Amino acid sequence: GQQVMQIPQYQHVQEGEDFTTYCNSSTTLSNIQWYKQRPGGHPVFLIQLVKSGEVKKQKRLTFQFGEAKKNSSLHITATQTTDVGTYFCAGGAQKLVFGQGTRLTINP
Amino acid sequence: DTAVSQTPKYLVTQMGNDKSIKCEQNLGHDTMYWYKQDSKKFLKIMFSYNNKELIINETVPNRFSPKSPDKAHLNLHINSLELGDSAVYFCASSRGTSTNTGELFFGEGSRLTVL
């Protein structure tokens, strides 16, 4: 079945440093979504990418969808303590398959 | 006004018991889901219903039985609970089509602990 792999599993940064998480799918994706889950919270939708090579920005967050629509990345510039949490990518048409998530911790 | 609400938030029970989790959404969505998040934070889909009809049934033990009395409600009943069932169960909903689930709105989760 479809698999979505995400790396790294954990990332610890100093506040102000950049952070990137990468997502790879075993199959071509019709779209990819990104979610953020704060500690003790529930996943919250961030964005959906649909087009090959698409790049979208939300303030300090930049999301990319690969040309082959099999990989994606989320980059955070100048992290802040409010960015702490686990970031998940998810892909699939009728069934959304989640990556394992990247847990981001930040040293203030 | 909570969009997707689940009850109970916490559930502690003994092995072998039967328990239910309820979920309701007031977003007018057609599709609802149950996801299981284990201790390693891995989110795995269990079931999906579209307009009360089961459309996704992953490899889940048949001790787990979902029920959707109407498109705004999706409940999960678990029989003969086992230690490995301990997890956080998230309900979610979306507008959902056959080619794009759309944004998923998650409930706050129900943390099940089996002793």
JSON list of C-alpha atoms in Angstrom, two decimals:
[
{"chain": "A", "resi": 1, "resn": "GLY", "atom": "CA", "xyz": [0.00, 0.00, 0.00]},
{"chain": "A", "resi": 2, "resn": "GLN", "atom": "CA", "xyz": [0.92, 3.64, -0.14]},
{"chain": "A", "resi": 3, "resn": "GLN", "atom": "CA", "xyz": [3.64, 4.73, 2.26]},
{"chain": "A", "resi": 4, "resn": "VAL", "atom": "CA", "xyz": [4.64, 8.22, 3.30]},
{"chain": "A", "resi": 5, "resn": "MET", "atom": "CA", "xyz": [8.05, 8.57, 4.92]},
{"chain": "A", "resi": 6, "resn": "GLN", "atom": "CA", "xyz": [9.12, 11.64, 6.82]},
{"chain": "A", "resi": 7, "resn": "ILE", "atom": "CA", "xyz": [12.54, 12.71, 8.09]},
{"chain": "A", "resi": 8, "resn": "PRO", "atom": "CA", "xyz": [13.97, 13.56, 10.47]},
{"chain": "A", "resi": 9, "resn": "GLN", "atom": "CA", "xyz": [11.98, 12.00, 13.28]},
{"chain": "A", "resi": 10, "resn": "TYR", "atom": "CA", "xyz": [13.26, 14.58, 15.77]},
{"chain": "A", "resi": 11, "resn": "GLN", "atom": "CA", "xyz": [14.88, 17.98, 15.41]},
{"chain": "A", "resi": 12, "resn": "HIS", "atom": "CA", "xyz": [16.14, 20.21, 18.18]},
{"chain": "A", "resi": 13, "resn": "VAL", "atom": "CA", "xyz": [17.16, 23.77, 17.29]},
{"chain": "A", "resi": 14, "resn": "GLN", "atom": "CA", "xyz": [18.12, 27.00, 18.97]},
{"chain": "A", "resi": 15, "resn": "GLU", "atom": "CA", "xyz": [15.48, 29.68, 18.74]},
{"chain": "A", "resi": 16, "resn": "GLY", "atom": "CA", "xyz": [16.15, 31.71, 15.62]},
{"chain": "A", "resi": 17, "resn": "GLU", "atom": "CA", "xyz": [17.61, 28.80, 13.65]},
{"chain": "A", "resi": 18, "resn": "ASP", "atom": "CA", "xyz": [15.90, 27.41, 10.57]},
{"chain": "A", "resi": 19, "resn": "PHE", "atom": "CA", "xyz": [14.15, 24.03, 10.43]},
{"chain": "A", "resi": 20, "resn": "THR", "atom": "CA", "xyz": [13.24, 21.72, 7.55]},
{"chain": "A", "resi": 21, "resn": "THR", "atom": "CA", "xyz": [11.28, 18.48, 7.43]},
{"chain": "A", "resi": 22, "resn": "TYR", "atom": "CA", "xyz": [11.10, 16.24, 4.37]},
{"chain": "A", "resi": 23, "resn": "CYS", "atom": "CA", "xyz": [8.39, 13.94, 3.15]},
{"chain": "A", "resi": 24, "resn": "ASN", "atom": "CA", "xyz": [8.66, 11.15, 0.54]},
{"chain": "A", "resi": 25, "resn": "SER", "atom": "CA", "xyz": [5.94, 8.98, -0.91]},
{"chain": "A", "resi": 26, "resn": "SER", "atom": "CA", "xyz": [6.26, 5.55, -2.47]},
{"chain": "A", "resi": 27, "resn": "THR", "atom": "CA", "xyz": [3.67, 6.58, -5.08]},
{"chain": "A", "resi": 28, "resn": "THR", "atom": "CA", "xyz": [2.75, 9.73, -6.98]},
{"chain": "A", "resi": 29, "resn": "LEU", "atom": "CA", "xyz": [0.43, 11.88, -4.90]},
{"chain": "A", "resi": 30, "resn": "SER", "atom": "CA", "xyz": [-2.59, 13.79, -6.17]},
{"chain": "A", "resi": 31, "resn": "ASN", "atom": "CA", "xyz": [-1.99, 16.31, -3.39]},
{"chain": "A", "resi": 32, "resn": "ILE", "atom": "CA", "xyz": [-0.10, 16.67, -0.13]},
{"chain": "A", "resi": 33, "resn": "GLN", "atom": "CA", "xyz": [-1.21, 18.24, 3.11]},
{"chain": "A", "resi": 34, "resn": "TRP", "atom": "CA", "xyz": [0.73, 19.45, 6.13]},
{"chain": "A", "resi": 35, "resn": "TYR", "atom": "CA", "xyz": [-0.47, 19.45, 9.73]},
{"chain": "A", "resi": 36, "resn": "LYS", "atom": "CA", "xyz": [0.92, 20.70, 13.02]},
{"chain": "A", "resi": 37, "resn": "GLN", "atom": "CA", "xyz": [0.23, 19.03, 16.36]},
{"chain": "A", "resi": 38, "resn": "ARG", "atom": "CA", "xyz": [1.18, 20.92, 19.49]},
{"chain": "A", "resi": 39, "resn": "PRO", "atom": "CA", "xyz": [2.20, 18.83, 22.54]},
{"chain": "A", "resi": 40, "resn": "GLY", "atom": "CA", "xyz": [-0.98, 17.39, 24.05]},
{"chain": "A", "resi": 41, "resn": "GLY", "atom": "CA", "xyz": [-3.07, 18.76, 21.19]},
{"chain": "A", "resi": 42, "resn": "HIS", "atom": "CA", "xyz": [-4.66, 17.53, 18.01]},
{"chain": "A", "resi": 43, "resn": "PRO", "atom": "CA", "xyz": [-3.42, 17.85, 14.41]},
{"chain": "A", "resi": 44, "resn": "VAL", "atom": "CA", "xyz": [-4.29, 21.16, 12.82]},
{"chain": "A", "resi": 45, "resn": "PHE", "atom": "CA", "xyz": [-4.29, 21.69, 9.08]},
{"chain": "A", "resi": 46, "resn": "LEU", "atom": "CA", "xyz": [-1.64, 24.05, 7.73]},
{"chain": "A", "resi": 47, "resn": "ILE", "atom": "CA", "xyz": [-1.81, 23.80, 3.95]},
{"chain": "A", "resi": 48, "resn": "GLN", "atom": "CA", "xyz": [-2.55, 21.67, 0.90]},
{"chain": "A", "resi": 49, "resn": "LEU", "atom": "CA", "xyz": [-0.36, 21.53, -2.21]},
{"chain": "A", "resi": 50, "resn": "VAL", "atom": "CA", "xyz": [-1.78, 20.20, -5.46]},
{"chain": "A", "resi": 51, "resn": "LYS", "atom": "CA", "xyz": [0.38, 21.23, -8.39]},
{"chain": "A", "resi": 52, "resn": "SER", "atom": "CA", "xyz": [3.72, 19.78, -9.44]},
{"chain": "A", "resi": 53, "resn": "GLY", "atom": "CA", "xyz": [6.55, 22.06, -8.27]},
{"chain": "A", "resi": 54, "resn": "GLU", "atom": "CA", "xyz": [4.19, 24.21, -6.23]},
{"chain": "A", "resi": 55, "resn": "VAL", "atom": "CA", "xyz": [5.65, 26.50, -3.57]},
{"chain": "A", "resi": 56, "resn": "LYS", "atom": "CA", "xyz": [3.49, 28.23, -0.98]},
{"chain": "A", "resi": 57, "resn": "LYS", "atom": "CA", "xyz": [4.43, 30.52, 1.87]},
{"chain": "A", "resi": 58, "resn": "GLN", "atom": "CA", "xyz": [2.73, 31.30, 5.15]},
{"chain": "A", "resi": 59, "resn": "LYS", "atom": "CA", "xyz": [4.75, 33.96, 6.96]},
{"chain": "A", "resi": 60, "resn": "ARG", "atom": "CA", "xyz": [7.93, 32.12, 8.05]},
{"chain": "A", "resi": 61, "resn": "LEU", "atom": "CA", "xyz": [6.75, 28.75, 6.68]},
{"chain": "A", "resi": 62, "resn": "THR", "atom": "CA", "xyz": [7.56, 27.63, 3.13]},
{"chain": "A", "resi": 63, "resn": "PHE", "atom": "CA", "xyz": [5.99, 24.52, 1.65]},
{"chain": "A", "resi": 64, "resn": "GLN", "atom": "CA", "xyz": [7.16, 22.79, -1.52]},
{"chain": "A", "resi": 65, "resn": "PHE", "atom": "CA", "xyz": [5.72, 19.99, -3.63]},
{"chain": "A", "resi": 66, "resn": "GLY", "atom": "CA", "xyz": [8.20, 18.13, -5.80]},
{"chain": "A", "resi": 67, "resn": "GLU", "atom": "CA", "xyz": [8.09, 18.12, -9.59]},
{"chain": "A", "resi": 68, "resn": "ALA", "atom": "CA", "xyz": [7.29, 14.40, -9.63]},
{"chain": "A", "resi": 69, "resn": "LYS", "atom": "CA", "xyz": [4.66, 14.87, -6.90]},
{"chain": "A", "resi": 70, "resn": "LYS", "atom": "CA", "xyz": [6.34, 12.24, -4.75]},
{"chain": "A", "resi": 71, "resn": "ASN", "atom": "CA", "xyz": [8.07, 14.47, -2.24]},
{"chain": "A", "resi": 72, "resn": "SER", "atom": "CA", "xyz": [7.46, 17.61, -0.25]},
{"chain": "A", "resi": 73, "resn": "SER", "atom": "CA", "xyz": [9.17, 19.79, 2.31]},
{"chain": "A", "resi": 74, "resn": "LEU", "atom": "CA", "xyz": [8.32, 22.29, 5.01]},
{"chain": "A", "resi": 75, "resn": "HIS", "atom": "CA", "xyz": [10.88, 24.93, 5.91]},
{"chain": "A", "resi": 76, "resn": "ILE", "atom": "CA", "xyz": [10.56, 27.28, 8.86]},
{"chain": "A", "resi": 77, "resn": "THR", "atom": "CA", "xyz": [12.77, 30.36, 8.88]},
{"chain": "A", "resi": 78, "resn": "ALA", "atom": "CA", "xyz": [13.98, 31.78, 12.18]},
{"chain": "A", "resi": 79, "resn": "THR", "atom": "CA", "xyz": [12.09, 29.43, 14.49]},
{"chain": "A", "resi": 80, "resn": "GLN", "atom": "CA", "xyz": [10.20, 30.76, 17.48]},
{"chain": "A", "resi": 81, "resn": "THR", "atom": "CA", "xyz": [9.13, 28.91, 20.62]},
{"chain": "A", "resi": 82, "resn": "THR", "atom": "CA", "xyz": [5.56, 28.89, 19.30]},
{"chain": "A", "resi": 83, "resn": "ASP", "atom": "CA", "xyz": [6.73, 26.62, 16.47]},
{"chain": "A", "resi": 84, "resn": "VAL", "atom": "CA", "xyz": [7.25, 23.72, 18.89]},
{"chain": "A", "resi": 85, "resn": "GLY", "atom": "CA", "xyz": [5.24, 20.64, 17.98]},
{"chain": "A", "resi": 86, "resn": "THR", "atom": "CA", "xyz": [5.10, 17.70, 15.61]},
{"chain": "A", "resi": 87, "resn": "TYR", "atom": "CA", "xyz": [4.74, 18.40, 11.90]},
{"chain": "A", "resi": 88, "resn": "PHE", "atom": "CA", "xyz": [3.05, 15.80, 9.74]},
{"chain": "A", "resi": 89, "resn": "CYS", "atom": "CA", "xyz": [2.78, 15.49, 6.01]},
{"chain": "A", "resi": 90, "resn": "ALA", "atom": "CA", "xyz": [-0.11, 13.49, 4.63]},
{"chain": "A", "resi": 91, "resn": "GLY", "atom": "CA", "xyz": [-0.93, 12.33, 1.14]},
{"chain": "A", "resi": 92, "resn": "GLY", "atom": "CA", "xyz": [-3.57, 10.39, -0.68]},
{"chain": "A", "resi": 93, "resn": "ALA", "atom": "CA", "xyz": [-6.79, 10.78, -2.61]},
{"chain": "A", "resi": 94, "resn": "GLN", "atom": "CA", "xyz": [-9.68, 9.14, -0.82]},
{"chain": "A", "resi": 95, "resn": "LYS", "atom": "CA", "xyz": [-7.51, 8.00, 2.07]},
{"chain": "A", "resi": 96, "resn": "LEU", "atom": "CA", "xyz": [-5.06, 10.38, 3.75]},
{"chain": "A", "resi": 97, "resn": "VAL", "atom": "CA", "xyz": [-1.90, 8.54, 4.81]},
{"chain": "A", "resi": 98, "resn": "PHE", "atom": "CA", "xyz": [0.24, 10.37, 7.35]},
{"chain": "A", "resi": 99, "resn": "GLY", "atom": "CA", "xyz": [4.00, 10.41, 7.62]},
{"chain": "A", "resi": 100, "resn": "GLN", "atom": "CA", "xyz": [5.59, 9.54, 10.95]},
{"chain": "A", "resi": 101, "resn": "GLY", "atom": "CA", "xyz": [5.96, 13.22, 11.82]},
{"chain": "A", "resi": 102, "resn": "THR", "atom": "CA", "xyz": [8.93, 15.36, 12.79]},
{"chain": "A", "resi": 103, "resn": "ARG", "atom": "CA", "xyz": [8.98, 16.49, 16.39]},
{"chain": "A", "resi": 104, "resn": "LEU", "atom": "CA", "xyz": [10.48, 19.96, 16.69]},
{"chain": "A", "resi": 105, "resn": "THR", "atom": "CA", "xyz": [11.82, 21.18, 20.00]},
{"chain": "A", "resi": 106, "resn": "ILE", "atom": "CA", "xyz": [13.37, 24.61, 20.49]},
{"chain": "A", "resi": 107, "resn": "ASN", "atom": "CA", "xyz": [15.91, 25.95, 22.93]},
{"chain": "A", "resi": 108, "resn": "PRO", "atom": "CA", "xyz": [14.91, 29.52, 23.82]},
{"chain": "B", "resi": 1, "resn": "ASP", "atom": "CA", "xyz": [-18.73, 26.18, 19.45]},
{"chain": "B", "resi": 2, "resn": "THR", "atom": "CA", "xyz": [-16.50, 23.13, 18.89]},
{"chain": "B", "resi": 3, "resn": "ALA", "atom": "CA", "xyz": [-16.45, 21.91, 15.29]},
{"chain": "B", "resi": 4, "resn": "VAL", "atom": "CA", "xyz": [-15.54, 18.27, 15.97]},
{"chain": "B", "resi": 5, "resn": "SER", "atom": "CA", "xyz": [-16.18, 17.06, 19.48]},
{"chain": "B", "resi": 6, "resn": "GLN", "atom": "CA", "xyz": [-15.33, 13.69, 20.99]},
{"chain": "B", "resi": 7, "resn": "THR", "atom": "CA", "xyz": [-16.33, 12.12, 24.28]},
{"chain": "B", "resi": 8, "resn": "PRO", "atom": "CA", "xyz": [-14.89, 11.03, 26.56]},
{"chain": "B", "resi": 9, "resn": "LYS", "atom": "CA", "xyz": [-11.50, 12.80, 26.50]},
{"chain": "B", "resi": 10, "resn": "TYR", "atom": "CA", "xyz": [-10.00, 10.23, 28.83]},
{"chain": "B", "resi": 11, "resn": "LEU", "atom": "CA", "xyz": [-10.87, 6.59, 29.33]},
{"chain": "B", "resi": 12, "resn": "VAL", "atom": "CA", "xyz": [-9.13, 4.22, 31.74]},
{"chain": "B", "resi": 13, "resn": "THR", "atom": "CA", "xyz": [-10.37, 0.66, 31.78]},
{"chain": "B", "resi": 14, "resn": "GLN", "atom": "CA", "xyz": [-9.41, -2.94, 32.42]},
{"chain": "B", "resi": 15, "resn": "MET", "atom": "CA", "xyz": [-8.45, -5.49, 29.81]},
{"chain": "B", "resi": 16, "resn": "GLY", "atom": "CA", "xyz": [-11.41, -7.40, 28.48]},
{"chain": "B", "resi": 17, "resn": "ASN", "atom": "CA", "xyz": [-13.91, -4.58, 28.95]},
{"chain": "B", "resi": 18, "resn": "ASP", "atom": "CA", "xyz": [-15.99, -3.00, 26.19]},
{"chain": "B", "resi": 19, "resn": "LYS", "atom": "CA", "xyz": [-15.97, 0.77, 25.65]},
{"chain": "B", "resi": 20, "resn": "SER", "atom": "CA", "xyz": [-17.33, 3.37, 23.24]},
{"chain": "B", "resi": 21, "resn": "ILE", "atom": "CA", "xyz": [-16.12, 6.74, 22.01]},
{"chain": "B", "resi": 22, "resn": "LYS", "atom": "CA", "xyz": [-18.53, 9.20, 20.46]},
{"chain": "B", "resi": 23, "resn": "CYS", "atom": "CA", "xyz": [-17.88, 11.87, 17.87]},
{"chain": "B", "resi": 24, "resn": "GLU", "atom": "CA", "xyz": [-20.01, 14.67, 16.50]},
{"chain": "B", "resi": 25, "resn": "GLN", "atom": "CA", "xyz": [-19.26, 17.35, 13.92]},
{"chain": "B", "resi": 26, "resn": "ASN", "atom": "CA", "xyz": [-21.26, 20.51, 13.25]},
{"chain": "B", "resi": 27, "resn": "LEU", "atom": "CA", "xyz": [-19.44, 21.50, 10.08]},
{"chain": "B", "resi": 28, "resn": "GLY", "atom": "CA", "xyz": [-21.91, 19.94, 7.69]},
{"chain": "B", "resi": 29, "resn": "HIS", "atom": "CA", "xyz": [-19.21, 17.63, 6.30]},
{"chain": "B", "resi": 30, "resn": "ASP", "atom": "CA", "xyz": [-20.09, 14.43, 4.49]},
{"chain": "B", "resi": 31, "resn": "THR", "atom": "CA", "xyz": [-17.04, 12.41, 5.52]},
{"chain": "B", "resi": 32, "resn": "MET", "atom": "CA", "xyz": [-15.86, 11.35, 8.95]},
{"chain": "B", "resi": 33, "resn": "TYR", "atom": "CA", "xyz": [-12.84, 9.34, 10.08]},
{"chain": "B", "resi": 34, "resn": "TRP", "atom": "CA", "xyz": [-11.29, 7.53, 12.99]},
{"chain": "B", "resi": 35, "resn": "TYR", "atom": "CA", "xyz": [-7.52, 7.71, 13.38]},
{"chain": "B", "resi": 36, "resn": "LYS", "atom": "CA", "xyz": [-5.39, 5.98, 15.99]},
{"chain": "B", "resi": 37, "resn": "GLN", "atom": "CA", "xyz": [-2.26, 7.68, 17.33]},
{"chain": "B", "resi": 38, "resn": "ASP", "atom": "CA", "xyz": [0.11, 5.39, 19.20]},
{"chain": "B", "resi": 39, "resn": "SER", "atom": "CA", "xyz": [2.76, 6.28, 21.77]},
{"chain": "B", "resi": 40, "resn": "LYS", "atom": "CA", "xyz": [5.23, 7.07, 18.99]},
{"chain": "B", "resi": 41, "resn": "LYS", "atom": "CA", "xyz": [2.80, 9.65, 17.59]},
{"chain": "B", "resi": 42, "resn": "PHE", "atom": "CA", "xyz": [2.15, 7.61, 14.47]},
{"chain": "B", "resi": 43, "resn": "LEU", "atom": "CA", "xyz": [-1.29, 8.54, 13.03]},
{"chain": "B", "resi": 44, "resn": "LYS", "atom": "CA", "xyz": [-3.01, 5.64, 11.33]},
{"chain": "B", "resi": 45, "resn": "ILE", "atom": "CA", "xyz": [-6.40, 5.71, 9.65]},
{"chain": "B", "resi": 46, "resn": "MET", "atom": "CA", "xyz": [-8.86, 3.10, 10.88]},
{"chain": "B", "resi": 47, "resn": "PHE", "atom": "CA", "xyz": [-12.21, 3.88, 9.27]},
{"chain": "B", "resi": 48, "resn": "SER", "atom": "CA", "xyz": [-13.90, 6.41, 7.06]},
{"chain": "B", "resi": 49, "resn": "TYR", "atom": "CA", "xyz": [-17.59, 7.02, 6.48]},
{"chain": "B", "resi": 50, "resn": "ASN", "atom": "CA", "xyz": [-19.20, 9.10, 3.78]},
{"chain": "B", "resi": 51, "resn": "ASN", "atom": "CA", "xyz": [-22.84, 9.99, 4.36]},
{"chain": "B", "resi": 52, "resn": "LYS", "atom": "CA", "xyz": [-23.25, 7.10, 6.82]},
{"chain": "B", "resi": 53, "resn": "GLU", "atom": "CA", "xyz": [-21.67, 4.63, 4.41]},
{"chain": "B", "resi": 54, "resn": "LEU", "atom": "CA", "xyz": [-18.42, 2.84, 5.29]},
{"chain": "B", "resi": 55, "resn": "ILE", "atom": "CA", "xyz": [-15.85, 3.62, 2.59]},
{"chain": "B", "resi": 56, "resn": "ILE", "atom": "CA", "xyz": [-12.53, 2.83, 4.25]},
{"chain": "B", "resi": 57, "resn": "ASN", "atom": "CA", "xyz": [-11.94, -0.09, 6.57]},
{"chain": "B", "resi": 58, "resn": "GLU", "atom": "CA", "xyz": [-8.27, -0.60, 7.25]},
{"chain": "B", "resi": 59, "resn": "THR", "atom": "CA", "xyz": [-6.76, -3.75, 8.69]},
{"chain": "B", "resi": 60, "resn": "VAL", "atom": "CA", "xyz": [-8.31, -3.30, 12.09]},
{"chain": "B", "resi": 61, "resn": "PRO", "atom": "CA", "xyz": [-9.32, -6.15, 14.40]},
{"chain": "B", "resi": 62, "resn": "ASN", "atom": "CA", "xyz": [-13.05, -6.80, 14.22]},
{"chain": "B", "resi": 63, "resn": "ARG", "atom": "CA", "xyz": [-13.23, -5.99, 17.93]},
{"chain": "B", "resi": 64, "resn": "PHE", "atom": "CA", "xyz": [-13.45, -2.42, 16.62]},
{"chain": "B", "resi": 65, "resn": "SER", "atom": "CA", "xyz": [-16.86, -1.53, 15.23]},
{"chain": "B", "resi": 66, "resn": "PRO", "atom": "CA", "xyz": [-17.71, 1.93, 13.95]},
{"chain": "B", "resi": 67, "resn": "LYS", "atom": "CA", "xyz": [-21.28, 3.17, 13.66]},
{"chain": "B", "resi": 68, "resn": "SER", "atom": "CA", "xyz": [-22.60, 6.24, 11.92]},
{"chain": "B", "resi": 69, "resn": "PRO", "atom": "CA", "xyz": [-26.24, 6.92, 12.82]},
{"chain": "B", "resi": 70, "resn": "ASP", "atom": "CA", "xyz": [-26.20, 10.05, 10.64]},
{"chain": "B", "resi": 71, "resn": "LYS", "atom": "CA", "xyz": [-23.58, 12.01, 8.75]},
{"chain": "B", "resi": 72, "resn": "ALA", "atom": "CA", "xyz": [-22.85, 14.26, 11.72]},
{"chain": "B", "resi": 73, "resn": "HIS", "atom": "CA", "xyz": [-22.01, 11.40, 14.08]},
{"chain": "B", "resi": 74, "resn": "LEU", "atom": "CA", "xyz": [-19.46, 8.62, 14.05]},
{"chain": "B", "resi": 75, "resn": "ASN", "atom": "CA", "xyz": [-19.01, 6.40, 17.06]},
{"chain": "B", "resi": 76, "resn": "LEU", "atom": "CA", "xyz": [-16.40, 3.75, 17.79]},
{"chain": "B", "resi": 77, "resn": "HIS", "atom": "CA", "xyz": [-17.12, 0.70, 19.90]},
{"chain": "B", "resi": 78, "resn": "ILE", "atom": "CA", "xyz": [-14.31, -1.54, 21.07]},
{"chain": "B", "resi": 79, "resn": "ASN", "atom": "CA", "xyz": [-14.93, -5.02, 22.45]},
{"chain": "B", "resi": 80, "resn": "SER", "atom": "CA", "xyz": [-12.63, -7.10, 24.64]},
{"chain": "B", "resi": 81, "resn": "LEU", "atom": "CA", "xyz": [-10.05, -4.38, 25.10]},
{"chain": "B", "resi": 82, "resn": "GLU", "atom": "CA", "xyz": [-6.38, -5.34, 24.97]},
{"chain": "B", "resi": 83, "resn": "LEU", "atom": "CA", "xyz": [-3.26, -3.59, 26.28]},
{"chain": "B", "resi": 84, "resn": "GLY", "atom": "CA", "xyz": [-2.22, -2.73, 22.73]},
{"chain": "B", "resi": 85, "resn": "ASP", "atom": "CA", "xyz": [-5.42, -0.73, 22.24]},
{"chain": "B", "resi": 86, "resn": "SER", "atom": "CA", "xyz": [-4.02, 1.97, 24.51]},
{"chain": "B", "resi": 87, "resn": "ALA", "atom": "CA", "xyz": [-3.66, 5.06, 22.31]},
{"chain": "B", "resi": 88, "resn": "VAL", "atom": "CA", "xyz": [-5.22, 8.38, 21.48]},
{"chain": "B", "resi": 89, "resn": "TYR", "atom": "CA", "xyz": [-8.16, 8.01, 19.11]},
{"chain": "B", "resi": 90, "resn": "PHE", "atom": "CA", "xyz": [-8.91, 11.01, 16.93]},
{"chain": "B", "resi": 91, "resn": "CYS", "atom": "CA", "xyz": [-12.13, 11.63, 15.11]},
{"chain": "B", "resi": 92, "resn": "ALA", "atom": "CA", "xyz": [-11.94, 13.89, 12.07]},
{"chain": "B", "resi": 93, "resn": "SER", "atom": "CA", "xyz": [-14.23, 15.19, 9.37]},
{"chain": "B", "resi": 94, "resn": "SER", "atom": "CA", "xyz": [-13.83, 16.71, 5.92]},
{"chain": "B", "resi": 95, "resn": "ARG", "atom": "CA", "xyz": [-15.84, 17.76, 2.89]},
{"chain": "B", "resi": 96, "resn": "GLY", "atom": "CA", "xyz": [-14.16, 14.83, 1.14]},
{"chain": "B", "resi": 97, "resn": "THR", "atom": "CA", "xyz": [-14.49, 13.71, -2.43]},
{"chain": "B", "resi": 98, "resn": "SER", "atom": "CA", "xyz": [-13.31, 10.49, -4.09]},
{"chain": "B", "resi": 99, "resn": "THR", "atom": "CA", "xyz": [-10.20, 12.27, -5.38]},
{"chain": "B", "resi": 100, "resn": "ASN", "atom": "CA", "xyz": [-9.40, 14.66, -2.58]},
{"chain": "B", "resi": 101, "resn": "THR", "atom": "CA", "xyz": [-10.19, 14.32, 1.09]},
{"chain": "B", "resi": 102, "resn": "GLY", "atom": "CA", "xyz": [-9.79, 18.05, 1.59]},
{"chain": "B", "resi": 103, "resn": "GLU", "atom": "CA", "xyz": [-8.72, 19.56, 4.88]},
{"chain": "B", "resi": 104, "resn": "LEU", "atom": "CA", "xyz": [-9.28, 17.29, 7.85]},
{"chain": "B", "resi": 105, "resn": "PHE", "atom": "CA", "xyz": [-10.72, 18.85, 11.00]},
{"chain": "B", "resi": 106, "resn": "PHE", "atom": "CA", "xyz": [-9.70, 16.82, 14.03]},
{"chain": "B", "resi": 107, "resn": "GLY", "atom": "CA", "xyz": [-11.40, 16.47, 17.37]},
{"chain": "B", "resi": 108, "resn": "GLU", "atom": "CA", "xyz": [-9.35, 16.88, 20.53]},
{"chain": "B", "resi": 109, "resn": "GLY", "atom": "CA", "xyz": [-8.80, 13.17, 20.87]},
{"chain": "B", "resi": 110, "resn": "SER", "atom": "CA", "xyz": [-9.83, 10.46, 23.32]},
{"chain": "B", "resi": 111, "resn": "ARG", "atom": "CA", "xyz": [-6.97, 8.99, 25.30]},
{"chain": "B", "resi": 112, "resn": "LEU", "atom": "CA", "xyz": [-7.67, 5.33, 26.04]},
{"chain": "B", "resi": 113, "resn": "THR", "atom": "CA", "xyz": [-5.59, 3.53, 28.65]},
{"chain": "B", "resi": 114, "resn": "VAL", "atom": "CA", "xyz": [-6.08, -0.20, 29.07]},
{"chain": "B", "resi": 115, "resn": "LEU", "atom": "CA", "xyz": [-4.73, -1.66, 32.30]}
]
